[in-house]
Coordinates of C-alpha atoms in Angstrom, one line a residue:
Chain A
X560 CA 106.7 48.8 161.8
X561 CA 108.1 45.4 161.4
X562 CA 105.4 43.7 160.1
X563 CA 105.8 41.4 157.0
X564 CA 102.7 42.9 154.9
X565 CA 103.4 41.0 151.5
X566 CA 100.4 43.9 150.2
X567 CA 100.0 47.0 151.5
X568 CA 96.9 47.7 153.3
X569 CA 95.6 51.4 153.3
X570 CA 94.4 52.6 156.2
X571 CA 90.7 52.0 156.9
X572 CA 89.7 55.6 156.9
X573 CA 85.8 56.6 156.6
X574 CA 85.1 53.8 158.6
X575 CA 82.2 54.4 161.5
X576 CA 82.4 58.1 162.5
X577 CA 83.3 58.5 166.4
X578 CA 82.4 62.1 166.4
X579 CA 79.9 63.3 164.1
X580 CA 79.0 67.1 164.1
X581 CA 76.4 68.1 162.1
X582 CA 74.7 71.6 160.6
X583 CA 76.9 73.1 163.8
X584 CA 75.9 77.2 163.8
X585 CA 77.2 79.2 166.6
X586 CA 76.8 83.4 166.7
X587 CA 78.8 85.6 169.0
X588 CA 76.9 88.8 169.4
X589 CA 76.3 89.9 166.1
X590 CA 79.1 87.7 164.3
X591 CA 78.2 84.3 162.8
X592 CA 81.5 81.8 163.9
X593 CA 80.2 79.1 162.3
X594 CA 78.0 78.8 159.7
X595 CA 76.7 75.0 159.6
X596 CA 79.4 73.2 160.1
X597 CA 79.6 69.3 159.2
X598 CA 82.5 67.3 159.8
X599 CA 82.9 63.7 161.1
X600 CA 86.2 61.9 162.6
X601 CA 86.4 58.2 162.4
X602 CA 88.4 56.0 164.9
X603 CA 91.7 55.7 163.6
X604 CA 91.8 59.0 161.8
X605 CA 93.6 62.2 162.8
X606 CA 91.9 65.5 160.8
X607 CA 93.5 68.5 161.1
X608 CA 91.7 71.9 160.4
X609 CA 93.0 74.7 158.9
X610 CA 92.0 78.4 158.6
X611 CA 93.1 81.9 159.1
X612 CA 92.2 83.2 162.7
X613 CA 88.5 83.8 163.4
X614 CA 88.0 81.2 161.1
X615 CA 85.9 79.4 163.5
X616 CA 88.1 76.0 164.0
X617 CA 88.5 76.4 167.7
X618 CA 85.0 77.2 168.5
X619 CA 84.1 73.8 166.7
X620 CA 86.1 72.1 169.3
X621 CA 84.8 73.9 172.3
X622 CA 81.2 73.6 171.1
X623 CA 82.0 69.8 171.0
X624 CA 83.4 69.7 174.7
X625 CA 80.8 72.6 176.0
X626 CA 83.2 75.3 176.6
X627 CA 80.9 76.9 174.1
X628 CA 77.3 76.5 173.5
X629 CA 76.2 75.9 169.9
X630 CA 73.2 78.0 168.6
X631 CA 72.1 74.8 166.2
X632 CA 73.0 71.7 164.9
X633 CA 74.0 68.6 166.5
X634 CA 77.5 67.5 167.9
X635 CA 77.5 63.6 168.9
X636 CA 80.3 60.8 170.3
X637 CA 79.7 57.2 170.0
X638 CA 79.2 55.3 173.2
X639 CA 79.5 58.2 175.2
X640 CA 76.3 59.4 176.3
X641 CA 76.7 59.9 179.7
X642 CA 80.5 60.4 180.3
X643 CA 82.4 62.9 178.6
X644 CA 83.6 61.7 175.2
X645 CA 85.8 63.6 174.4
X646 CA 89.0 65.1 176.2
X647 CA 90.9 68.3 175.0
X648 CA 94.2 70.0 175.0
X649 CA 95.7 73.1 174.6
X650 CA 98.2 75.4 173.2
X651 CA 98.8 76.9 176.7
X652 CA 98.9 73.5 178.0
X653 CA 97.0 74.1 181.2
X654 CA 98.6 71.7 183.7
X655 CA 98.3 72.6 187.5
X656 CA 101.6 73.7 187.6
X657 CA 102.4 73.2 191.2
X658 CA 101.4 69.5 191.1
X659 CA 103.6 66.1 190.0
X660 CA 103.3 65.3 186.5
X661 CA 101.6 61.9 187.5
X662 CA 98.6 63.9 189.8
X663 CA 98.0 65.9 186.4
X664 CA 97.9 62.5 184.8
X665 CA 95.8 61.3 187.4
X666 CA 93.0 64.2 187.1
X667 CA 92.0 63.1 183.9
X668 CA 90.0 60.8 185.5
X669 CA 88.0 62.7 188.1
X670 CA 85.1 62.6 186.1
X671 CA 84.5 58.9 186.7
X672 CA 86.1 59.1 190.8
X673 CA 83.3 59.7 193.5
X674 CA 84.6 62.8 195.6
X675 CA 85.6 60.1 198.4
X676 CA 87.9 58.5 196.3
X677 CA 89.1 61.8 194.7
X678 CA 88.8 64.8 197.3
X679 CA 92.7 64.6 197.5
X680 CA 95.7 63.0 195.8
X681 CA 96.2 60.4 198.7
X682 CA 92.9 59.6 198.0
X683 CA 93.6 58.0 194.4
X684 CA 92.7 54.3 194.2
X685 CA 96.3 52.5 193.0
X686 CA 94.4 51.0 189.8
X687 CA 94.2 54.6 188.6
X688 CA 98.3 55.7 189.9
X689 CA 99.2 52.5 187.4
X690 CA 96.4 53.4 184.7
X691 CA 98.5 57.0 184.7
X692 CA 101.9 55.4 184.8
X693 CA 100.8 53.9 181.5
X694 CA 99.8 56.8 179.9
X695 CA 102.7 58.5 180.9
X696 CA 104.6 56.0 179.6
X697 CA 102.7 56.4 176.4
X698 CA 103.8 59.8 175.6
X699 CA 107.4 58.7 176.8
X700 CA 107.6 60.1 180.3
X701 CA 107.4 57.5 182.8
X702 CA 110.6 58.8 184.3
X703 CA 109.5 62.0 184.7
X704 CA 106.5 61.1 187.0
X705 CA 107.3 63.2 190.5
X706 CA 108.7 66.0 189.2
X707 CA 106.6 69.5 189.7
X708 CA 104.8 69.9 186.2
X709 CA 106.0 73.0 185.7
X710 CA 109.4 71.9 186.3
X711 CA 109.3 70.3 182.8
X712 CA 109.7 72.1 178.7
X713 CA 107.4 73.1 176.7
X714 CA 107.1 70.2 174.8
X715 CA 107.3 67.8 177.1
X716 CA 104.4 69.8 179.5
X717 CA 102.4 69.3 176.1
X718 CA 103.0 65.5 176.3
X719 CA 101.6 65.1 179.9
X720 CA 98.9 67.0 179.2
X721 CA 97.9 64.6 176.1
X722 CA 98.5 61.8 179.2
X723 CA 96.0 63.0 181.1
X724 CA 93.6 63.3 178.4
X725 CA 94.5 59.8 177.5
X726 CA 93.8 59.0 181.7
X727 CA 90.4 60.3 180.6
X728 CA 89.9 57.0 178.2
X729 CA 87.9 59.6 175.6
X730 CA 87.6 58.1 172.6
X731 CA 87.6 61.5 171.1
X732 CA 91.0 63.7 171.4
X733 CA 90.6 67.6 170.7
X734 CA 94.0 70.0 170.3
X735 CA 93.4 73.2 170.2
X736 CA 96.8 74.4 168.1
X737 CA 98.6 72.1 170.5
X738 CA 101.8 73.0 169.0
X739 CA 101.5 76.5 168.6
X740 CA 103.7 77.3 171.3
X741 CA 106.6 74.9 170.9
X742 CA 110.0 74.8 168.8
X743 CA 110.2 72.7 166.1
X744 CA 111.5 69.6 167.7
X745 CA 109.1 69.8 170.1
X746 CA 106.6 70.4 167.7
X747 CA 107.4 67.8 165.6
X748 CA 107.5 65.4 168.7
X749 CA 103.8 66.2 169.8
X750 CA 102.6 65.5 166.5
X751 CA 104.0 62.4 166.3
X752 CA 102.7 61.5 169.3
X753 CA 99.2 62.8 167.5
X754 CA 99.8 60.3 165.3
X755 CA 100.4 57.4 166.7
X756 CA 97.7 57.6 169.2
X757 CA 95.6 57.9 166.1
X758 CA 97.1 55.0 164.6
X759 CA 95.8 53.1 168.0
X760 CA 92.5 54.2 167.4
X761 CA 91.7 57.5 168.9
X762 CA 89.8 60.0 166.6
X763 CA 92.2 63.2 166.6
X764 CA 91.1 66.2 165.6
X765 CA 93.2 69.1 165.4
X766 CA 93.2 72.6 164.8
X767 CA 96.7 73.7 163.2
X768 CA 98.5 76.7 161.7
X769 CA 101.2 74.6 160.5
X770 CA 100.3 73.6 156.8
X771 CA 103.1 71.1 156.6
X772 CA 103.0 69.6 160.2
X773 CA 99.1 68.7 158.9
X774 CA 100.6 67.9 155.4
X775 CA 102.9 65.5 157.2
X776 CA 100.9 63.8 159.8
X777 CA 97.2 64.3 159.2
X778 CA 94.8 61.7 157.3
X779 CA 92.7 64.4 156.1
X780 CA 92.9 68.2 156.0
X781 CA 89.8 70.3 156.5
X782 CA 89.6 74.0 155.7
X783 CA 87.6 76.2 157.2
X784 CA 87.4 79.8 156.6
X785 CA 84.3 82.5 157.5
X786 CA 82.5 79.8 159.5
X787 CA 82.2 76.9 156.3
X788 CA 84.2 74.3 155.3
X789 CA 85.6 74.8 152.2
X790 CA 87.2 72.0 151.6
X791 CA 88.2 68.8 152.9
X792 CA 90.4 65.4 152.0
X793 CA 93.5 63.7 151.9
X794 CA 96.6 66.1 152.0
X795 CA 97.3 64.2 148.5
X796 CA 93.5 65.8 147.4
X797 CA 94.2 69.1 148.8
X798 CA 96.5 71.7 147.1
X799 CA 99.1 73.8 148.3
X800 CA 97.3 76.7 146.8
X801 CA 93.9 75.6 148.4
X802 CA 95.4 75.9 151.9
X803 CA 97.3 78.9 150.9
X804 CA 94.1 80.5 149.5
X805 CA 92.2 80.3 153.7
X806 CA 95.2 82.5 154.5
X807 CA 95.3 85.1 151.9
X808 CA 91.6 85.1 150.1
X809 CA 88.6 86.6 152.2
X810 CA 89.9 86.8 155.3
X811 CA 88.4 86.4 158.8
X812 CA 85.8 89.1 158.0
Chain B
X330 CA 140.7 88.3 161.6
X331 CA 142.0 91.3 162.3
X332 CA 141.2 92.6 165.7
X333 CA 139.9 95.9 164.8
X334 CA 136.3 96.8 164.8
X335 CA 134.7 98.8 162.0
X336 CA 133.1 101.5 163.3
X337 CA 129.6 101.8 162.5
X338 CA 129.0 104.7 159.6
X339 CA 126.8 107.2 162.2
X340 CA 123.0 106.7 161.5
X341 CA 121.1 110.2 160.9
X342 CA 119.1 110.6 163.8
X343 CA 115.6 111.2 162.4
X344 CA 112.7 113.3 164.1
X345 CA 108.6 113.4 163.9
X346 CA 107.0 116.0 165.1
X347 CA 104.6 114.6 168.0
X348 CA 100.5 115.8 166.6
X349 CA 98.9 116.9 169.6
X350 CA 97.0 115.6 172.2
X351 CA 93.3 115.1 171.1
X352 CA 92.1 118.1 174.0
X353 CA 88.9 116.7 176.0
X354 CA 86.9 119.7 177.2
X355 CA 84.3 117.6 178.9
X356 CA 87.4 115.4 180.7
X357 CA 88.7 118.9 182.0
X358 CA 85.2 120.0 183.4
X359 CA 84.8 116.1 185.1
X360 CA 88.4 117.0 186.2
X361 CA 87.3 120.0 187.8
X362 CA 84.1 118.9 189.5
X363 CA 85.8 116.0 191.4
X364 CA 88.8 118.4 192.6
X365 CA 86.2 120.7 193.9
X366 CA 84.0 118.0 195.4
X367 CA 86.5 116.3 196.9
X368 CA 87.9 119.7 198.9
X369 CA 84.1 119.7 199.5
X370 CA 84.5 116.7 201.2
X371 CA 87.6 117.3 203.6
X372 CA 85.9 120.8 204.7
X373 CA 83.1 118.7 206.1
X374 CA 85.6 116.3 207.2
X375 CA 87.4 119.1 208.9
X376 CA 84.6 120.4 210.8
X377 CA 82.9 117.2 211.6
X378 CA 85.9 116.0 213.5
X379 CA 86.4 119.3 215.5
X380 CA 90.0 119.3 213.7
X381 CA 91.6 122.2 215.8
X382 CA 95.4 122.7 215.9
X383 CA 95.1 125.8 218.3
X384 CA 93.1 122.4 220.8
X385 CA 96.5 120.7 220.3
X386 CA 99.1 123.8 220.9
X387 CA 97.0 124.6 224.4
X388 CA 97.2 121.0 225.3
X389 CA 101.1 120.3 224.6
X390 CA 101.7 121.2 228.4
X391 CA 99.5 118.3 228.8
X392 CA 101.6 116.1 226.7
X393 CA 104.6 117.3 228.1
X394 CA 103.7 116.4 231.8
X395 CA 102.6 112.8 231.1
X396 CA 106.1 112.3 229.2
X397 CA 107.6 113.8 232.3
X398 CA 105.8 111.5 234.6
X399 CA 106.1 108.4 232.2
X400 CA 110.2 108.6 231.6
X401 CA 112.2 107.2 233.1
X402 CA 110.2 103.8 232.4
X403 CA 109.3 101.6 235.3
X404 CA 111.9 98.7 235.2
X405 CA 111.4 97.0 238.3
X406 CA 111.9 93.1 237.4
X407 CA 108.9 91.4 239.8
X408 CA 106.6 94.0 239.7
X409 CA 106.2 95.4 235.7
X410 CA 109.0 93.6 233.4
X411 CA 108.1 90.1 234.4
X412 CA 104.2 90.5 234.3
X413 CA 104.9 92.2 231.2
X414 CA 106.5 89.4 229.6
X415 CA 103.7 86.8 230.5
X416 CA 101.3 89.2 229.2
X417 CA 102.9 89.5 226.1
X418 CA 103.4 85.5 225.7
X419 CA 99.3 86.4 226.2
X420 CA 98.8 88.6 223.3
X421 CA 100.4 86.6 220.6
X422 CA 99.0 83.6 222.2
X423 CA 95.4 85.2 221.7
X424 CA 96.7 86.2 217.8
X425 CA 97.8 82.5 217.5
X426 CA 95.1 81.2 218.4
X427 CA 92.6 83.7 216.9
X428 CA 94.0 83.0 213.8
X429 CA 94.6 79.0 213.8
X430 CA 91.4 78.3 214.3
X431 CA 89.9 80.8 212.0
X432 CA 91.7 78.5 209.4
X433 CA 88.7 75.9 208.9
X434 CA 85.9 78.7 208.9
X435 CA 87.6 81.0 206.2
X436 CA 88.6 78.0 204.0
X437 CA 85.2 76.9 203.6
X438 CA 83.8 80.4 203.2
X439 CA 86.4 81.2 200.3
X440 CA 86.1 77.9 198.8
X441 CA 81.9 78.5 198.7
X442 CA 82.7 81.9 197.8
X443 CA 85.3 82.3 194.9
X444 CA 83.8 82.1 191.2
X445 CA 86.0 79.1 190.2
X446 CA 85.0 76.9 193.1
X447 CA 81.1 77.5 193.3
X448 CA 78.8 77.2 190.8
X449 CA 75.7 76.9 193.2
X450 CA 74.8 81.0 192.8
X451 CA 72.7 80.6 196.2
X452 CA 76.0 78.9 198.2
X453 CA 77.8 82.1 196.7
X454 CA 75.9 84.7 197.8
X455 CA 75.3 83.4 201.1
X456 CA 79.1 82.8 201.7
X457 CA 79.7 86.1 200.3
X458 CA 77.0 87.9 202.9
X459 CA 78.7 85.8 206.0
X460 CA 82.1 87.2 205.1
X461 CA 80.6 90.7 204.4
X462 CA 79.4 90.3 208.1
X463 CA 82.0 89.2 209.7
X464 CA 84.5 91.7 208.7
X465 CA 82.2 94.4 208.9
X466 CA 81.5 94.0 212.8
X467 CA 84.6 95.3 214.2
X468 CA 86.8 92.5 216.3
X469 CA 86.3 94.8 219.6
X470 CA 82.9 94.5 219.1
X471 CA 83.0 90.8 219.1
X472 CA 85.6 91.1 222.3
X473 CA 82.6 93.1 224.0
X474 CA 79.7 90.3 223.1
X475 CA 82.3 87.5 224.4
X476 CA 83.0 89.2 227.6
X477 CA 79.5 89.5 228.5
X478 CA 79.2 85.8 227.2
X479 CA 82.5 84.2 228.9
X480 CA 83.3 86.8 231.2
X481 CA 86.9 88.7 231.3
X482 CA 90.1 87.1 229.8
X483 CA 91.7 85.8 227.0
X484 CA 89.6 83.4 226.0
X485 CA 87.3 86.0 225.2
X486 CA 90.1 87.6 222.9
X487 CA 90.5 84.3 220.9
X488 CA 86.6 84.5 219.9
X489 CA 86.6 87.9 219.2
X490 CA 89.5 87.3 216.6
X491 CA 88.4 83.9 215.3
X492 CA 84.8 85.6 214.2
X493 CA 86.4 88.8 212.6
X494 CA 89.2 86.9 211.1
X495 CA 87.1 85.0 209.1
X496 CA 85.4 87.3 207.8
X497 CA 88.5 88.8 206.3
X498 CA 90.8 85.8 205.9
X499 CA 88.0 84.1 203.7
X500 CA 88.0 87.7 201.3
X501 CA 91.5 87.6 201.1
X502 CA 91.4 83.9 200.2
X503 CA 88.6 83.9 198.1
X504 CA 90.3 86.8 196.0
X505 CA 93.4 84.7 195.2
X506 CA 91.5 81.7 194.4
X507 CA 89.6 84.0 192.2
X508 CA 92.6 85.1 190.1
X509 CA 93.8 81.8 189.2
X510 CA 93.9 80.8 185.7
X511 CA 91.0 79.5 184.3
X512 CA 92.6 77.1 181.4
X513 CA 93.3 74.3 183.9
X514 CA 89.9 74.2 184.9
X515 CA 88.5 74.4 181.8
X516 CA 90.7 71.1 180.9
X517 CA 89.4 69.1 183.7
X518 CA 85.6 70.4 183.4
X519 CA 85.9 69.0 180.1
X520 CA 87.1 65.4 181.7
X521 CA 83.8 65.8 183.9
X522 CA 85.2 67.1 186.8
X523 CA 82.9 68.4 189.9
X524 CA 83.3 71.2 191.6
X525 CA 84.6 70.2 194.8
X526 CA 87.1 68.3 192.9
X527 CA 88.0 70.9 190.6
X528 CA 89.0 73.0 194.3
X529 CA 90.8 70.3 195.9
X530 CA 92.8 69.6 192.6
X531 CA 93.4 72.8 190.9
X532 CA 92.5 76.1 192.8
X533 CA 93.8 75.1 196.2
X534 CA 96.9 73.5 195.0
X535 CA 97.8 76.6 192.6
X536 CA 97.3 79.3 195.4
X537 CA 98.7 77.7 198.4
X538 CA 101.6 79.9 198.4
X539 CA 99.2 83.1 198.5
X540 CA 97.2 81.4 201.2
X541 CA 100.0 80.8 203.4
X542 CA 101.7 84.5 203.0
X543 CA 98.1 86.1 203.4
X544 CA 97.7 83.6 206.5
X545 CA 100.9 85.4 208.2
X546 CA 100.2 88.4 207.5
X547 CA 96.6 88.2 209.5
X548 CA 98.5 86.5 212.0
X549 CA 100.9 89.8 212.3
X550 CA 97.9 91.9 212.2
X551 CA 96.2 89.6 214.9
X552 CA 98.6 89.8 217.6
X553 CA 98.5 93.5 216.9
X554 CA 94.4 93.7 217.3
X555 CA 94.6 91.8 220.3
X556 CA 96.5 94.5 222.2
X557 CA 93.2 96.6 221.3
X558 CA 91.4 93.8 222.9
X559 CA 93.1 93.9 226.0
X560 CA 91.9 97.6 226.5
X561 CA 88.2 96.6 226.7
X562 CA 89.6 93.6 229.0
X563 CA 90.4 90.5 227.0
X564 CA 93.8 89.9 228.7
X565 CA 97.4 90.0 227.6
X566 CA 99.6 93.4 227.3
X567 CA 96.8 95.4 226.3
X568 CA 95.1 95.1 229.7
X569 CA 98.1 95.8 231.9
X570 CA 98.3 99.3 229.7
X571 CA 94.7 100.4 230.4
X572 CA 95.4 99.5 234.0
X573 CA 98.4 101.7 234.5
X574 CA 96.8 103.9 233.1
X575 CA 93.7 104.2 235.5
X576 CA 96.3 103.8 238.2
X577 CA 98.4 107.1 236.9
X578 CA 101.7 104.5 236.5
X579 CA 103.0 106.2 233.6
X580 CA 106.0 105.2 233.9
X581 CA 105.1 101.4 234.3
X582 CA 102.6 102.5 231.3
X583 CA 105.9 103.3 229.1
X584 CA 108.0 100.1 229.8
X585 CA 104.8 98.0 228.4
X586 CA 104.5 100.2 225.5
X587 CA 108.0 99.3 224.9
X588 CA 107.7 95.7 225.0
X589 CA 104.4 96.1 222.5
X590 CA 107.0 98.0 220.4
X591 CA 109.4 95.0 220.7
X592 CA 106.7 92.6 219.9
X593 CA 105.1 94.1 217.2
X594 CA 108.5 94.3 215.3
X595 CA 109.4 90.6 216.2
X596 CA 106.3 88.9 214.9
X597 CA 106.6 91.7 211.2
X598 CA 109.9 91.0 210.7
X599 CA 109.4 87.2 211.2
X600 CA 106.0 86.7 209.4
X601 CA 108.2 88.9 206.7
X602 CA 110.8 87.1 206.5
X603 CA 108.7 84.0 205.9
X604 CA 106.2 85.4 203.2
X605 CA 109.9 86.1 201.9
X606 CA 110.8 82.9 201.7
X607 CA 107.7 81.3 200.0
X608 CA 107.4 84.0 197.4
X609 CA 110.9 82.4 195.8

């Protein structure tokens, strides 16, 4: 921002991995998803994937939170052994809708609340009400903190949902075409966001259909089509007609 | 601009001719079976419950005499209209109650017995078999084990409801629970989210409008049932009917039966009005 670099530093990319999956294999029925799969995400670094549908992108993201269960290979987060490392969003948001935007916030941390402190919203120690003001306040909607959830856009229902995952102190973020469902502004808005919370030292990882949202915003693009990554680097190293190619060439099947 | 509108050059309406239906000989012949086993079925149905309109023709005299006897209705004020008032406060007291403190018992059975809410599959099933059981014993059966147990009255009445309401109440309740979106449960499994907290934080708070309208609604169907219960003795209107009626006081019979008639449509219309009102 305003910071008087005199040379420019590059981004310490390829530093320690935060999530590591590796030889990741995963068979539906009769269908092979993913065909081992290796990919690593740094701290610092937002990755976007790419591929046609039935590629297999999303199922490396639920494999890595359990939403799906991995036939081989190994999927691992650094110092998160025991609680989940790594929290996830969506492109049809999933917020309780019925519930304040800061109780949403708020829920990303019932995995470390005992059920006395958590069986209802009264029941929320303040520390964790503040914690949740913050990360609303992160994604630029402190004001909005008592209105109903699904009161708010599109966009900014998107936002609250990347505060709670934040609520869940993850070091690992997952988006799951998180702006797949949003106008452009909006769009543009949540990927920003993306990016600075990379920039703070989050690994992102992102699946995308938007070539030049990833272009724009991503460290490194990774494309996956038929369950293999075909390639993977810099959007400077990547091709337009290499992303084009996941779209057009083979297919899903 | 000028104001006036081109007009459209007329499209040719074009036509397809529609291929025909794919014809399903063996859906015809399935077709065919069920229509015959189903008139099967109301033949048997006919005959097992001595259906017989030449029974009812004969017996219209019989009909005709107990209207004769019953109108005019029976308004005196201290003797029929005023018990009649107090034992209708009774009824819907019984259905208030009944259904109140059914609340607790259901909400734990749906809770244990929705898909969302309960991964244990042993808490399931057992919650599952409880509700099963209580709505399947009829609530006048339960109003006949309570009498025996507390004796004649309402209090009786208020059991009787509370066990069969449950049973019901919890299915209804479970069901709605069941067809809430899964997305935001998935989101906060992911965070590490139990499932008691996943209940009190996304299923409960995403069908409390559904609870509440099915709530009314078994209330409205409550006070109804517990005019039934009256009849085998639990208090309220329901008993002062089966007692004119063993006393021949048609008439005073009719004047009840018109208050039930005002009752009934007070408590639908107002439970209505407030599902109403919550489904905006």
């Amino acid at each position: 921002m305003s910071a008087p670099a005199l040379t420019p530093v590059a981004r310490p990319v390829a530093a320690a991995e935060v999530l590591s999956i590796r030889g990741l294999r995963k068979t539906y029925a009769e269908r092979t998803v993913l065909e081992g799969v290796d990919l690593g995400v740094a701290a610092g670094e937002l990755v976007a994937l790419l591929g046609a549908n039935g590629s297999g992108k999303s199922t490396v993201l639920k494999c890595v939170v359990g939403l799906a269960q991995a036939d081989g290979g190994t999927v691992s987060i650094a110092g998160a052994d025991e609680r989940p490392g790594a929290a996830m969003v969506f492109q049809q948001i999933h917020l309780v809708r019925r519930r304040s935007v800061l109780d949403n916030v708020c829920a990303g941390a019932l995995g470390r609340l005992s059920l006395r402190r958590s069986w209802s919203t009264s029941a929320f120690p303040r520390a964790l009400r503040e914690e949740s003001m913050a990360c609303l306040d992160r994604v630029g909607l402190a004001d909005r903190a008592h209105d109903r959830a699904g009161r708010l856009s599109g966009g900014q229902q998107q936002r609250v949902a990347i505060a709670r995952a934040l609520c869940q102190r993850a070091p690992v973020l997952l988006a799951d075409e998180p702006v797949s469902a949003l106008d452009p502004e909006a769009a543009e808005q949540v990927m920003e966001l993306l990016r600075r919370l990379a920039d703070d030292g989050i690994a992102v990882a992102a699946v995308l259909h938007q070539p030049d949202l990833a272009r724009r915003h991503a460290d490194r693009l990774v494309g996956l089509q038929q369950g293999r990554i075909v390639f993977s680097g810099s959007p400077e190293e990547i091709a337009e007609d290499e992303v084009r190619a996941l779209y057009t060439t083979g297919g899903a099947r | 601009m000028t104001a006036t509108l081109a007009t459209a050059p007329e499209q040719p309406v074009e036509r397809l001719p529609v291929p025909p239906r794919p014809r399903r000989t063996a859906g015809l012949a399935g077709a065919a079976v069920l229509v015959l086993v189903l008139v099967g079925v109301h033949v048997w149905a006919w005959i097992a419950t001595d259906f017989s309109i030449g029974a009812l023709v004969e017996g219209w005299s019989g009909i005709t005499d107990f209207l004769g006897d019953a109108i005019p209705p029976d308004l005196d004020w201290a003797e029929v209209v005023q018990p009649g008032l107090k034992a209708c406060g009774v009824t819907l007291a019984i259905g208030l109650m009944g259904t109140t403190l059914s609340i607790p018992t259901s909400l734990v059975l749906a809770v244990l017995g929705a898909r969302p809410t309960s991964r244990n599959p042993v808490a399931y099933q057992v919650a599952r078999a409880v509700m099963s059981f209580f709505r399947a014993v009829p609530d006048i059966v339960f109003a006949l084990i309570f009498v025996t147990a507390v004796g004649l009255g309402p209090f009786a009445g208020v059991l009787a409801i509370i066990c069969h309401n449950t049973g019901i109440m919890a299915k209804l309740w479970s069901e709605s629970m069941e067809e809430i979106e899964t997305g935001p449960i998935d989101a906060l499994r992911i965070a590490g989210a139990s499932s008691p907290q996943l209940a009190a934080h996304v299923v409960l708070p995403s069908v409390v409008p559904q609870l509440v309208g099915l709530l009314l609604y078994r209330f409205d169907v409550n006070v109804r049932s517990s005019l039934v219960l009256g009849l085998v003795g639990a208090g309220g209107i329901g008993f002062l009917i089966n007692q004119s009626i063993s006393l021949f006081a048609f008439d005073q019979m009719l004047t009840y039966i018109l208050m039930v008639l005002v009752l009934v449509v007070v408590v639908d219309v107002a439970s209505g009005y407030v599902r109403r009102r919550l489904a905006e």
